[in-house]
Coordinates of C-alpha atoms in Angstrom, one line a residue:
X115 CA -124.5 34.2 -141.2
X116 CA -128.4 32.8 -141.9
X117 CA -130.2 34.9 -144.7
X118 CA -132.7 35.1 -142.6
X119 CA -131.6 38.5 -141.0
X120 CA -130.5 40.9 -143.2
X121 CA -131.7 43.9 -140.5
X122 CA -129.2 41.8 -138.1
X123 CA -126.2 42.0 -140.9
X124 CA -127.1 45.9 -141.0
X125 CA -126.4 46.1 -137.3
X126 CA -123.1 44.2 -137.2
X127 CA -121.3 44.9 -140.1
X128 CA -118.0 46.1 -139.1
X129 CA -116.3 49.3 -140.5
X130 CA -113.3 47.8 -142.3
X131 CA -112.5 44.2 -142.9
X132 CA -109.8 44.2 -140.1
X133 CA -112.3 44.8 -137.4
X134 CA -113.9 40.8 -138.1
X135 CA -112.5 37.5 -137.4
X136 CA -108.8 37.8 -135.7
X137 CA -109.0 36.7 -132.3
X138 CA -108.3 40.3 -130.8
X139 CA -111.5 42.2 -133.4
X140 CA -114.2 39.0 -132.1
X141 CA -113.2 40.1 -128.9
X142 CA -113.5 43.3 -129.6
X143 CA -117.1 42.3 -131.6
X144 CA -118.0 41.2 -128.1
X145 CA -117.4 43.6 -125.6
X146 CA -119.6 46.0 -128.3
X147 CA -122.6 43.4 -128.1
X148 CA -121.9 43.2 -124.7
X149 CA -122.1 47.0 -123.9
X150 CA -124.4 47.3 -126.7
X151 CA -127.5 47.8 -123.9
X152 CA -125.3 49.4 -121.5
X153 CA -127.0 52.5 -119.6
X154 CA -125.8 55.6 -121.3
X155 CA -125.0 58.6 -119.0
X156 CA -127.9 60.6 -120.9
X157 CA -130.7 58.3 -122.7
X158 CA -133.6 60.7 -123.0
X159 CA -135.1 61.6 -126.2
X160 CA -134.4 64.8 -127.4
X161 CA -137.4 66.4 -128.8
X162 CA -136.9 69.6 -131.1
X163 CA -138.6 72.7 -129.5
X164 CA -141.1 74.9 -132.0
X165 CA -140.5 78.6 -131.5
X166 CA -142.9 81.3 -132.3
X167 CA -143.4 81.0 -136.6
X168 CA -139.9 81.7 -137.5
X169 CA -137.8 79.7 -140.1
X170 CA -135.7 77.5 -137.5
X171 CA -136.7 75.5 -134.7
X172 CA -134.4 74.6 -132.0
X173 CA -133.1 70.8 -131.3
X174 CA -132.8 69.4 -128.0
X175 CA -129.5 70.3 -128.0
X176 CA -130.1 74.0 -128.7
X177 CA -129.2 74.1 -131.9
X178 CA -131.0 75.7 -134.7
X179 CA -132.8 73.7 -137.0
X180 CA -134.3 74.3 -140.4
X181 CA -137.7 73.7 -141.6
X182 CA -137.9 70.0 -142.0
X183 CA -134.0 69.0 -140.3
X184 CA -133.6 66.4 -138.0
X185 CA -132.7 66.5 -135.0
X186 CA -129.7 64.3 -134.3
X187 CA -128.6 63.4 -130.6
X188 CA -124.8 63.5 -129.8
X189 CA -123.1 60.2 -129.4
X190 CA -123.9 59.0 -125.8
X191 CA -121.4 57.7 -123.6
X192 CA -121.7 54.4 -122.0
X193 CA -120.5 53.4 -118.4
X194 CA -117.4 50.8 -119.3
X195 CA -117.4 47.3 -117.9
X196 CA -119.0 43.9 -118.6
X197 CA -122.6 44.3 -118.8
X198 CA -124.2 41.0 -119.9
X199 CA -127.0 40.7 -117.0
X200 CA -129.9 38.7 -116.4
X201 CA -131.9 41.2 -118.6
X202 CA -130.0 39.7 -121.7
X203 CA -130.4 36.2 -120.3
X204 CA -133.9 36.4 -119.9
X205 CA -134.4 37.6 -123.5
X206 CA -135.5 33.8 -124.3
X207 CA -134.7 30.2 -123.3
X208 CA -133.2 26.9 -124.7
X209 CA -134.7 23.2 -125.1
X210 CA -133.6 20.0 -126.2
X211 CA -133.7 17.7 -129.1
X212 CA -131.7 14.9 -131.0
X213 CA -128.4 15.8 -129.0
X214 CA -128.8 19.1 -129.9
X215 CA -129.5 22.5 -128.0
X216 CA -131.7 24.7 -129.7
X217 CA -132.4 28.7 -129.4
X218 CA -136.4 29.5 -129.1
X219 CA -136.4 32.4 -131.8
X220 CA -136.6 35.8 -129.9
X221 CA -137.2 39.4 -131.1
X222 CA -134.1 41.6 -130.9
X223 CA -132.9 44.6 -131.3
X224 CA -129.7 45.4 -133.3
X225 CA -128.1 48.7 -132.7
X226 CA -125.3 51.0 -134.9
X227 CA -124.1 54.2 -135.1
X228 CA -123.7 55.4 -139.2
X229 CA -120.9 54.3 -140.8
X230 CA -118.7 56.9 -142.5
X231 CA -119.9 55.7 -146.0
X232 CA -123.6 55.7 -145.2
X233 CA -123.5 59.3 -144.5
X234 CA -125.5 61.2 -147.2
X235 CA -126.9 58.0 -148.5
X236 CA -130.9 57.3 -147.6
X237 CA -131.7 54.6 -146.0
X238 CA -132.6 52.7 -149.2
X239 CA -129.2 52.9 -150.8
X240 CA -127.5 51.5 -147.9
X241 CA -130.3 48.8 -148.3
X242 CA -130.0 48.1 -151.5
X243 CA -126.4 48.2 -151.7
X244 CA -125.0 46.4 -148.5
X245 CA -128.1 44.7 -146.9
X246 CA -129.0 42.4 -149.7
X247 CA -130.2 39.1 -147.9
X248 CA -134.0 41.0 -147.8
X249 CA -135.6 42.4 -150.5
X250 CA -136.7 46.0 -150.4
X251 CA -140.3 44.9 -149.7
X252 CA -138.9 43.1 -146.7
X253 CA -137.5 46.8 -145.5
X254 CA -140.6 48.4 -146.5
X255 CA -142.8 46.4 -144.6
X256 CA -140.7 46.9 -141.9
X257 CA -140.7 50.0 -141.7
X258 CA -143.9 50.4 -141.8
X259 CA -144.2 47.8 -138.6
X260 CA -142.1 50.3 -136.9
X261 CA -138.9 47.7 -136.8
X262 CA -136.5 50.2 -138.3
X263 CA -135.9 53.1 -136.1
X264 CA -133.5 56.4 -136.4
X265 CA -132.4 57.8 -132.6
X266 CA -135.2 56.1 -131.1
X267 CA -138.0 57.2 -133.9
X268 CA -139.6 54.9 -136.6
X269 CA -138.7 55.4 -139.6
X270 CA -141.6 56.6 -142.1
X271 CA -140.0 56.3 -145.1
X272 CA -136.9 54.7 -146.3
X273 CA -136.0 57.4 -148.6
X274 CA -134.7 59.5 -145.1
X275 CA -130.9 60.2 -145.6
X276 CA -128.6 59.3 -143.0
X277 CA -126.0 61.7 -141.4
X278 CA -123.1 61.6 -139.1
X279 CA -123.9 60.3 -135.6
X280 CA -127.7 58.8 -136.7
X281 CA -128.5 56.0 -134.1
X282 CA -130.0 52.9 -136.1
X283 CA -131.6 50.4 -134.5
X284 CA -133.4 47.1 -136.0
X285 CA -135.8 45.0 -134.6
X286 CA -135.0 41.1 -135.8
X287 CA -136.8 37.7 -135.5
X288 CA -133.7 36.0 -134.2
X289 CA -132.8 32.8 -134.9
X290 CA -129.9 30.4 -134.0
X291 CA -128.2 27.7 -135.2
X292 CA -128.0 24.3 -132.4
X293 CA -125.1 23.1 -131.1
X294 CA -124.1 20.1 -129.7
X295 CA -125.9 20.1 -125.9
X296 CA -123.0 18.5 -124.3
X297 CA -122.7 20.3 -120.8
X298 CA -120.1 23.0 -120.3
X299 CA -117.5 20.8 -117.5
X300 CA -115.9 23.3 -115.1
X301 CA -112.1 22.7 -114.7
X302 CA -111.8 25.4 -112.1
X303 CA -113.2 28.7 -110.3
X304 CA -111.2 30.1 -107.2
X305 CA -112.9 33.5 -107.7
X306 CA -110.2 35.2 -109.7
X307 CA -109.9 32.6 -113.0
X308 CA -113.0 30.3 -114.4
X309 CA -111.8 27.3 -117.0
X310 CA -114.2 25.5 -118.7
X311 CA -113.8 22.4 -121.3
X312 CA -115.8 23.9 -124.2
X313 CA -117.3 20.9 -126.4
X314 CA -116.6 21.9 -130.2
X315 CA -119.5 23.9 -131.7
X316 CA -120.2 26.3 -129.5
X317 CA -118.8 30.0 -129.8
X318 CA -116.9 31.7 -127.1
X319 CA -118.8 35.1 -127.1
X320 CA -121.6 36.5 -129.1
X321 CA -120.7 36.7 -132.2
X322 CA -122.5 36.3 -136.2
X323 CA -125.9 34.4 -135.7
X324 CA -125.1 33.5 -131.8
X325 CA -125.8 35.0 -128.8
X326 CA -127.5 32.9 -126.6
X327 CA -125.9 29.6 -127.7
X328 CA -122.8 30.6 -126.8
X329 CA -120.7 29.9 -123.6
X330 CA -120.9 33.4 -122.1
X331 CA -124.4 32.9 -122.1
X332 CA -125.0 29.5 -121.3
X333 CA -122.6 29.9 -118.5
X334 CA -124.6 32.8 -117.5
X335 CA -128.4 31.6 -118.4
X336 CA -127.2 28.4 -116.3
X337 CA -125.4 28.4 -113.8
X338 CA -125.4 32.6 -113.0
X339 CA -122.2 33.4 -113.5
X340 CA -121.5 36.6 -115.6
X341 CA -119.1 39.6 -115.5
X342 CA -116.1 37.3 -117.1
X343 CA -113.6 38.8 -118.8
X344 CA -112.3 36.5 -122.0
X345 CA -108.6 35.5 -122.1
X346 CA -108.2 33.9 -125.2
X347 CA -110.3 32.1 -127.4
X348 CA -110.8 29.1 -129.0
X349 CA -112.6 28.8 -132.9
X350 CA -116.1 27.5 -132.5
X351 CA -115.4 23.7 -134.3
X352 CA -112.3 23.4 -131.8
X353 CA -112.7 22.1 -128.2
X354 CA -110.6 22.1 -125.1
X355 CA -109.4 24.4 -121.8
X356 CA -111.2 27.7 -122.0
X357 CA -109.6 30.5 -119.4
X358 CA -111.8 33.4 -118.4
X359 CA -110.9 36.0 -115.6
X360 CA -112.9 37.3 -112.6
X361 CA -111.4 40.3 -112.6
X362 CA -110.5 42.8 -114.4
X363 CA -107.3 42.7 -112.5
X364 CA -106.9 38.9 -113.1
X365 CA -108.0 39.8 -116.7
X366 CA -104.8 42.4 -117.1
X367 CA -102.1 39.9 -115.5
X368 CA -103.2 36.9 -117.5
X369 CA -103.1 38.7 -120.9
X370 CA -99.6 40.0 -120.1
X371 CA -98.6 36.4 -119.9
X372 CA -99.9 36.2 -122.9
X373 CA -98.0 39.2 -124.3
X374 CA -94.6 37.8 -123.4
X375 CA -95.3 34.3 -124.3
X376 CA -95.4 32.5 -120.9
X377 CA -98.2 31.0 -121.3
X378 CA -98.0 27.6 -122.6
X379 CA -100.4 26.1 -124.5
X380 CA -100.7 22.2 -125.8
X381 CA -102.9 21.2 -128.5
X382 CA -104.0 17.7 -129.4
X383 CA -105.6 17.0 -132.8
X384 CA -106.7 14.1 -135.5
X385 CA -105.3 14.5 -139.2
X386 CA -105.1 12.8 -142.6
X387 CA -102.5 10.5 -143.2
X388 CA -99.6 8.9 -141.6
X389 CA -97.8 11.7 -139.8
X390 CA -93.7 11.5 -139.5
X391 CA -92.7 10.0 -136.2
X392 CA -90.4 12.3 -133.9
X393 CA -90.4 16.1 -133.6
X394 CA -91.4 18.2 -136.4
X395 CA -90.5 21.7 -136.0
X396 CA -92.9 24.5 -138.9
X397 CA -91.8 28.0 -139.3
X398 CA -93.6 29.0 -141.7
X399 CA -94.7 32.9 -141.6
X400 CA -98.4 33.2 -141.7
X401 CA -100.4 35.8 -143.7
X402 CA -103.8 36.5 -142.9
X403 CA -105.7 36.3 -146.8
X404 CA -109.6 37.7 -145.0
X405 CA -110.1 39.3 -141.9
X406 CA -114.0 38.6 -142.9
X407 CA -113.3 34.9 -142.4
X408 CA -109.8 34.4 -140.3
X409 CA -108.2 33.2 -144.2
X410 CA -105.0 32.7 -143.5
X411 CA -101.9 31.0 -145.7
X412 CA -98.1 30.7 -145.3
X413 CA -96.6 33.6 -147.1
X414 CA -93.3 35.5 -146.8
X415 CA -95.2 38.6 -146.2
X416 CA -96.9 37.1 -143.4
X417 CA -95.6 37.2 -139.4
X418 CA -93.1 34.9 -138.0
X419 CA -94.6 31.5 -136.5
X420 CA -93.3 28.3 -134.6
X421 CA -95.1 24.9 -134.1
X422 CA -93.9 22.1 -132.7
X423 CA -95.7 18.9 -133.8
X424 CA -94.8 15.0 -132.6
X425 CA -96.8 12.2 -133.1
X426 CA -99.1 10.2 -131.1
X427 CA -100.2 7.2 -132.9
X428 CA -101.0 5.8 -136.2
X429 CA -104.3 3.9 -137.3
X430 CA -103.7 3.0 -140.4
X431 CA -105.3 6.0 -141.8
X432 CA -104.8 9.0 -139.7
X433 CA -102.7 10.1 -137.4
X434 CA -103.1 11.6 -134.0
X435 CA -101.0 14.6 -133.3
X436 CA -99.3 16.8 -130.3
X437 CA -99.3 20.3 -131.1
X438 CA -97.2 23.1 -129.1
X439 CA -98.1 26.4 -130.6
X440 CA -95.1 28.8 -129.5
X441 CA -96.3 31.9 -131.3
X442 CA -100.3 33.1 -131.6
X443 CA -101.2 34.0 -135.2
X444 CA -104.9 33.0 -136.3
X445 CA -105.3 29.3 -137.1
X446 CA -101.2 28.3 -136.3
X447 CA -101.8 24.9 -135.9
X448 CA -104.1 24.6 -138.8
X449 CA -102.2 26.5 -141.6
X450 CA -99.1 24.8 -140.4
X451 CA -100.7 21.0 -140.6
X452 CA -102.1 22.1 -143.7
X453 CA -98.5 23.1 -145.2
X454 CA -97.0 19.8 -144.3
X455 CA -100.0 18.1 -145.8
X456 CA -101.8 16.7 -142.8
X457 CA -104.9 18.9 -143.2
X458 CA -106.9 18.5 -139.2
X459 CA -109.5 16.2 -140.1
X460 CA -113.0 17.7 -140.6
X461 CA -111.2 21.4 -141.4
X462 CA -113.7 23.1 -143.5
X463 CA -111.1 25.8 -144.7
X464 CA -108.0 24.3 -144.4
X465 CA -108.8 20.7 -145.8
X466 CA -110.8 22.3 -148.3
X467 CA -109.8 20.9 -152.5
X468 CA -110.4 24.7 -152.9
X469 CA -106.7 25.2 -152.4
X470 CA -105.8 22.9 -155.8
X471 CA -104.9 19.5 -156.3
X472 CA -102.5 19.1 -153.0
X473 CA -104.4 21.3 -150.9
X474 CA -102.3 23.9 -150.2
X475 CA -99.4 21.8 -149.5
X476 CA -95.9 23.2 -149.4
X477 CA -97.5 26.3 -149.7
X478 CA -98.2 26.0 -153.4
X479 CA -101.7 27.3 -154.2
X480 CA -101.4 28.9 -158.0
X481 CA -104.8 31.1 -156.9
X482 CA -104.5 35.1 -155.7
X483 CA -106.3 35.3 -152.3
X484 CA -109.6 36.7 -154.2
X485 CA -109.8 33.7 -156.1
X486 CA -109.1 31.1 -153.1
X487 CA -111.9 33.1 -151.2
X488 CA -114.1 32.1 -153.9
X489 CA -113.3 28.7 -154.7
X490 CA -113.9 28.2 -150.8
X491 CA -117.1 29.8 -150.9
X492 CA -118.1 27.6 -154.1
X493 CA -117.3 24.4 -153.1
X494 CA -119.1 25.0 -150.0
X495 CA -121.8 25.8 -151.6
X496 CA -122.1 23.2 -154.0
X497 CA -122.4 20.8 -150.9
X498 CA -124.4 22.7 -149.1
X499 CA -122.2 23.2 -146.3
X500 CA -121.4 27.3 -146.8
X501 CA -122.7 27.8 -143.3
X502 CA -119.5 26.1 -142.0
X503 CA -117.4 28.8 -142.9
X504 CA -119.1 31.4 -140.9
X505 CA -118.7 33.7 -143.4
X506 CA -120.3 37.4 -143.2
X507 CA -123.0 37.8 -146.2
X508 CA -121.0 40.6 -148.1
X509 CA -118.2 38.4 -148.3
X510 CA -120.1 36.5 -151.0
X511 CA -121.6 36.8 -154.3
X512 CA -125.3 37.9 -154.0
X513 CA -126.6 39.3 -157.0
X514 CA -130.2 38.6 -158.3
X515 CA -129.6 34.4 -157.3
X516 CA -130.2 35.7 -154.0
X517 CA -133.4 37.2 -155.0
X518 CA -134.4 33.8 -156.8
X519 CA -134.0 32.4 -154.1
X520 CA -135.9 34.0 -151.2
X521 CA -138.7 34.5 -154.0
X522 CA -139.1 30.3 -154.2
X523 CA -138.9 30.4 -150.1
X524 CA -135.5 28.3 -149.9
X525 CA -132.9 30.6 -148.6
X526 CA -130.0 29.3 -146.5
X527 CA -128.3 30.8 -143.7
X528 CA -126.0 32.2 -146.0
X529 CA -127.1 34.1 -149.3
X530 CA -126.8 32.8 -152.6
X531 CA -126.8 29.0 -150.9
X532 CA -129.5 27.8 -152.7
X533 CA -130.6 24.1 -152.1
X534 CA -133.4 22.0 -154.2
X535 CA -133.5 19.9 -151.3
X536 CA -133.8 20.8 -147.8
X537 CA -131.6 23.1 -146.6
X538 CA -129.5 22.0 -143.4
X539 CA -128.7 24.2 -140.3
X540 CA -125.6 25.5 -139.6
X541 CA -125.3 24.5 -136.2
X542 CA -122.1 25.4 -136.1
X543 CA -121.1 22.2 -135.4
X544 CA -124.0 20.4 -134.9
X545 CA -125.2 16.4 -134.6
X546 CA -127.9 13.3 -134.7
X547 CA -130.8 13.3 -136.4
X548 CA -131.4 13.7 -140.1
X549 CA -134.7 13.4 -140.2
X550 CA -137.1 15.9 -141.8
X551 CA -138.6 17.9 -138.8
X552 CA -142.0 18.9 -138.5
X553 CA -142.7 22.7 -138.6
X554 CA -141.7 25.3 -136.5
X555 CA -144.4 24.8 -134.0
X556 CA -145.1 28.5 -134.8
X557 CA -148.2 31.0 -133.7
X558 CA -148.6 33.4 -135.9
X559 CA -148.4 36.9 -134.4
X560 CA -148.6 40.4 -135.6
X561 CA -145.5 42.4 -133.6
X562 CA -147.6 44.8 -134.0
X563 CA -150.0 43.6 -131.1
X564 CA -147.3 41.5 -129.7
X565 CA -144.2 43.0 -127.4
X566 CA -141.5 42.6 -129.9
X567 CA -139.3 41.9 -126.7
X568 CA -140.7 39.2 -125.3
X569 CA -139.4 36.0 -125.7
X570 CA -140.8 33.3 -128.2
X571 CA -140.6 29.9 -128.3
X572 CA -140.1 27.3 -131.3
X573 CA -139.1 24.0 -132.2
X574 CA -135.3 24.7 -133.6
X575 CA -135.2 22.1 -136.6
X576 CA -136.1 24.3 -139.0
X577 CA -138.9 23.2 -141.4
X578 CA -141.0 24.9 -143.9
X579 CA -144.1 26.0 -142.4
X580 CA -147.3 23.4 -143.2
X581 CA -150.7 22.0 -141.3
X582 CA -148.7 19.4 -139.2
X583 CA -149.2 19.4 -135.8
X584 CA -146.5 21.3 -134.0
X585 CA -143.9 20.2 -132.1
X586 CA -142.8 21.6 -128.5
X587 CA -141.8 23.7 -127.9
X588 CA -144.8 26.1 -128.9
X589 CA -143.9 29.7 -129.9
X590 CA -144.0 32.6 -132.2
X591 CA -144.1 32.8 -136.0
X592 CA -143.4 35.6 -137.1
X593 CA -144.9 36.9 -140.5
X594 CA -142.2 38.9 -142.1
X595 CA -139.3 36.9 -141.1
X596 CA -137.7 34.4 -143.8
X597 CA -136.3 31.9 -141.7
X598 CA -139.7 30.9 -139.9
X599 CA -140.7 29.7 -143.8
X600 CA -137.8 27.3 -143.9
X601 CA -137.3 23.7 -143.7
X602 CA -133.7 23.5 -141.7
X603 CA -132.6 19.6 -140.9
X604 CA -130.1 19.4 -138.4
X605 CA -126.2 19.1 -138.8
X606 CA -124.6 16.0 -139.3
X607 CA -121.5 15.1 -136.9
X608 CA -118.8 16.3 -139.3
X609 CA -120.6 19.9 -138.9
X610 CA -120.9 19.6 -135.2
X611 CA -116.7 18.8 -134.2
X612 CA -113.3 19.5 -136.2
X613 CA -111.0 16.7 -134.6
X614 CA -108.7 19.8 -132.5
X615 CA -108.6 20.4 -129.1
X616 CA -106.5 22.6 -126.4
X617 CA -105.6 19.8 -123.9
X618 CA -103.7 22.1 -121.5
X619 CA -102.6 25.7 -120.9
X620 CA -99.7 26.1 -118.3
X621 CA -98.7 29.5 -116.7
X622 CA -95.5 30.0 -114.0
X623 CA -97.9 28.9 -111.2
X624 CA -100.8 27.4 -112.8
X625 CA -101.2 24.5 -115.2
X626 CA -105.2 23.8 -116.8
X627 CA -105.9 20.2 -118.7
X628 CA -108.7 17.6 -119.9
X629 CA -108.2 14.4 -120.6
X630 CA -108.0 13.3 -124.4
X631 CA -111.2 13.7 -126.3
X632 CA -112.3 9.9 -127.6
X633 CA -111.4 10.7 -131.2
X634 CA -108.1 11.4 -130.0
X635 CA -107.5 7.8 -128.2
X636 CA -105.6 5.0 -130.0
X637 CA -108.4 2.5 -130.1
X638 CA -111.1 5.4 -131.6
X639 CA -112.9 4.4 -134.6
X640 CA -114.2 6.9 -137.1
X641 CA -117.8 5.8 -137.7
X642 CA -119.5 5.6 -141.0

């Protein structure tokens, strides 16, 4: 996650660490976003009634209130189903440039109940202590823009104490990272399943920093279709078949398949080295290190697994290699290549020299899992590539380098990345052009006399702000937000694709395939 949007992290942050980064919690991340707008069965205000000159007042709800309590609405229930709509797609629109598609930055509203552990905290400690990515004159100014809002009211002061049931809501200046603009290729749609061949970089569902360049949304921005319900997914770097279902109806059925195992799935990928020739059969058990991040390693604490692997073909250099994933745990096929030490080219975590001299081969890595998590998160940060790892901000080290940092105006997406050069997007995946872009093509407007929703427009390589003329296209620049002052180049190929791709998924009456990705083909050439 960018630095940019500390008021974004305070929205999302999840409870406990389990709730982030297994296949089944991002779902779960996503139907929340996705119902996070839903119509509640009772969204009016309630306003506290004054009574004659006596000591208590009474709330909305009739209860009695003393001199100077607030009123605080009970939790609202919200009508259940899928509930992405053309009012989300609408919020702001995409353009192109250098291979890439790029996110016009967009005002937004990010919206949480209190945690447990905020209650009896003020605003400011939960600020100061979880929400570091913005100073506290970032928050201050905010509040006093009216961005930071408690059941529906500005905030006036950030020493108010939160309490059980408190509605917070936080109005961002949204930016997202490109991906690679390849179009999403329908595979099939006969009204009751959808499959698409998602191109590596781009998230399933909204999720971290994306919400518009995702496919839920690009399928629904472009082509109208909406109301899907996600079957499995695939990790953003990883391409391949992509099954969503109609109906909810559709939805159950297919993820009982899933439950018993009759779904089969077939993997294709690229890795390091000559792989053996024949069938390889890994059992490892797999033990999942950070929910934050998906961290997994092979562990004898960890869940029973089985991949089959057999070998394509041979270049001299790498190998290309089937891949028949016959249990589900989080990154199988990547752990597993990883333990027989052929690391999927272009893995970020598991190729990483973070897990010792043979990279986590055999399963030896002489770190505990709080020190891997932080080699990982060093080493990406020494090479400026900590944005590949998608990790949340209070996963790493913050501390007053954080502070240096946004005071000299070169903050990276994630905190603590600082950069003497310019800093690169995350792009989750992202590809061509290197070159130093030209500003944002920013106006700059006061929220204040602007509609924080409407949507805004700006040229995506992000660049320090100067006198250049702007590029298309044209849009808003807003004043308090960090990541309209930075210089952002755009992802280089190995940030845009990790060479691993779901080539088919088989059921008892259906079977789903692409052809091979090029990388994957005997005759590919890595370039330089």
């Amino acid at each position: 996650m960018h630095s940019s949007s500390a008021m974004e992290q305070a929205a999302v942050v999840p409870e406990s660490p389990a709730e982030v980064n297994s296949a089944a919690s991002e779902e779960k991340t996503a139907e929340k976003e996705a119902t996070e707008t839903g119509k509640r069965k009772s969204d009016e205000p309630h306003e506290p009634e004054a009574k004659g000159r006596g000591k208590r007042r009474r709330g909305g709800g009739g209860k009695n209130l003393r001199r100077g309590e607030r009123y605080i609405p009970p939790p609202q229930k919200r009508n259940p189903g899928v509930s992405f709509s053309q009012e989300h797609f609408d919020e702001t629109s995409y353009y192109f440039e250098g291979g890439l598609r790029k996110v016009c930055p967009y005002y937004f509203d990010f919206k949480t109940y209190c945690k447990g552990r905020w209650i009896g905290k003020s605003l400011l400690e939960v600020f100061k202590s979880e929400f570091r990515s913005e100073s506290i004159e970032y928050y201050e100014k905010a509040v006093k823009e009216g961005r930071i809002r408690l059941n529906e009211t500005p905030v006036e002061d950030l020493s108010v104490v939160l309490r059980n049931n408190d509605l917070m809501k936080n109005t961002v200046h949204r930016h997202e990272p490109p991906v690679v603009c390849t179009p999403l290729e329908i595979l099939a749609d006969d009204g009751e399943v959808l499959v698409v061949n998602k191109p590596a970089s781009i998230p399933v569902h909204p999720c971290g920093r994306f919400r518009h360049n995702t496919v839920i949304f690009i399928l629904g921005k472009e082509r109208g279709i909406s109301e899907l319900h996600t079957v499995h997914r695939l990790d953003r770097l990883t391409s391949g078949v992509l099954l969503f279902a109609r109906t909810l109806e559709t939805s159950k059925k297919l993820d009982q398949l899933v439950r018993d195992r009759q779904l089969e799935k077939e993997y294709v990928c690229r890795v390091e080295g000559e792989f053996p020739e024949g069938e390889l059969i890994c059992e490892e058990p797999i033990l999942v290190v950070s929910f934050k991040i998906g961290l997994c390693r092979v562990d004898p604490k960890g869940k029973e697994c089985r991949t089959v692997f057999q070998r394509l073909s041979f270049n001299g250099k790498n190998s290309v290699v089937r891949c028949l994933p016959l249990t589900g745990r989080t990154h199988q096929i990547r752990v597993h290549l990883q333990y027989l030490g052929f690391p999927i080219i272009n893995d970020p975590i598991y190729g990483s020299s973070a897990w010792g001299p043979r990279r986590g081969k055999g399963g030896l890595v002489e770190k505990s899992n709080e020190e891997l998590l932080q080699a990982l998160v060093e080493e990406h940060r020494s090479q400026e590539t900590l944005h590949m790892l998608d990790i949340p901000d209070d996963v790493i080290g913050i501390g007053k380098e954080a502070e240096e940092v946004k005071t000299s105006g070169k903050v990276d997406e994630f905190e603590g990345n600082t950069s003497k050069e310019i800093n690169r997007t995350q792009t989750d995946t992202q590809v061509p052009t290197r070159s130093e872009m030209v500003n944002q093509g920013c106006t700059n407007i006061n929220p204040k006399s602007t509609p924080l929703t409407s949507p805004t427009n700006s040229n995506g390589s992000q660049t320090e702000a100067t006198d250049s003329t702007p590029k298309t296209p044209l849009g808003t620049r807003d004043h308090l937000c960090s990541e309209c002052k930075l210089i952002r180049l755009d992802p280089t190929d190995k940030e845009l694709v990790m060479y691993l791709h779901a080539l088919r998924y088989k059921g008892p009456d259906f079977e789903y395939s692409t052809s091979l990705p090029d990388w994957a083909k005997e005759d590919w050439v890595e370039a330089d």
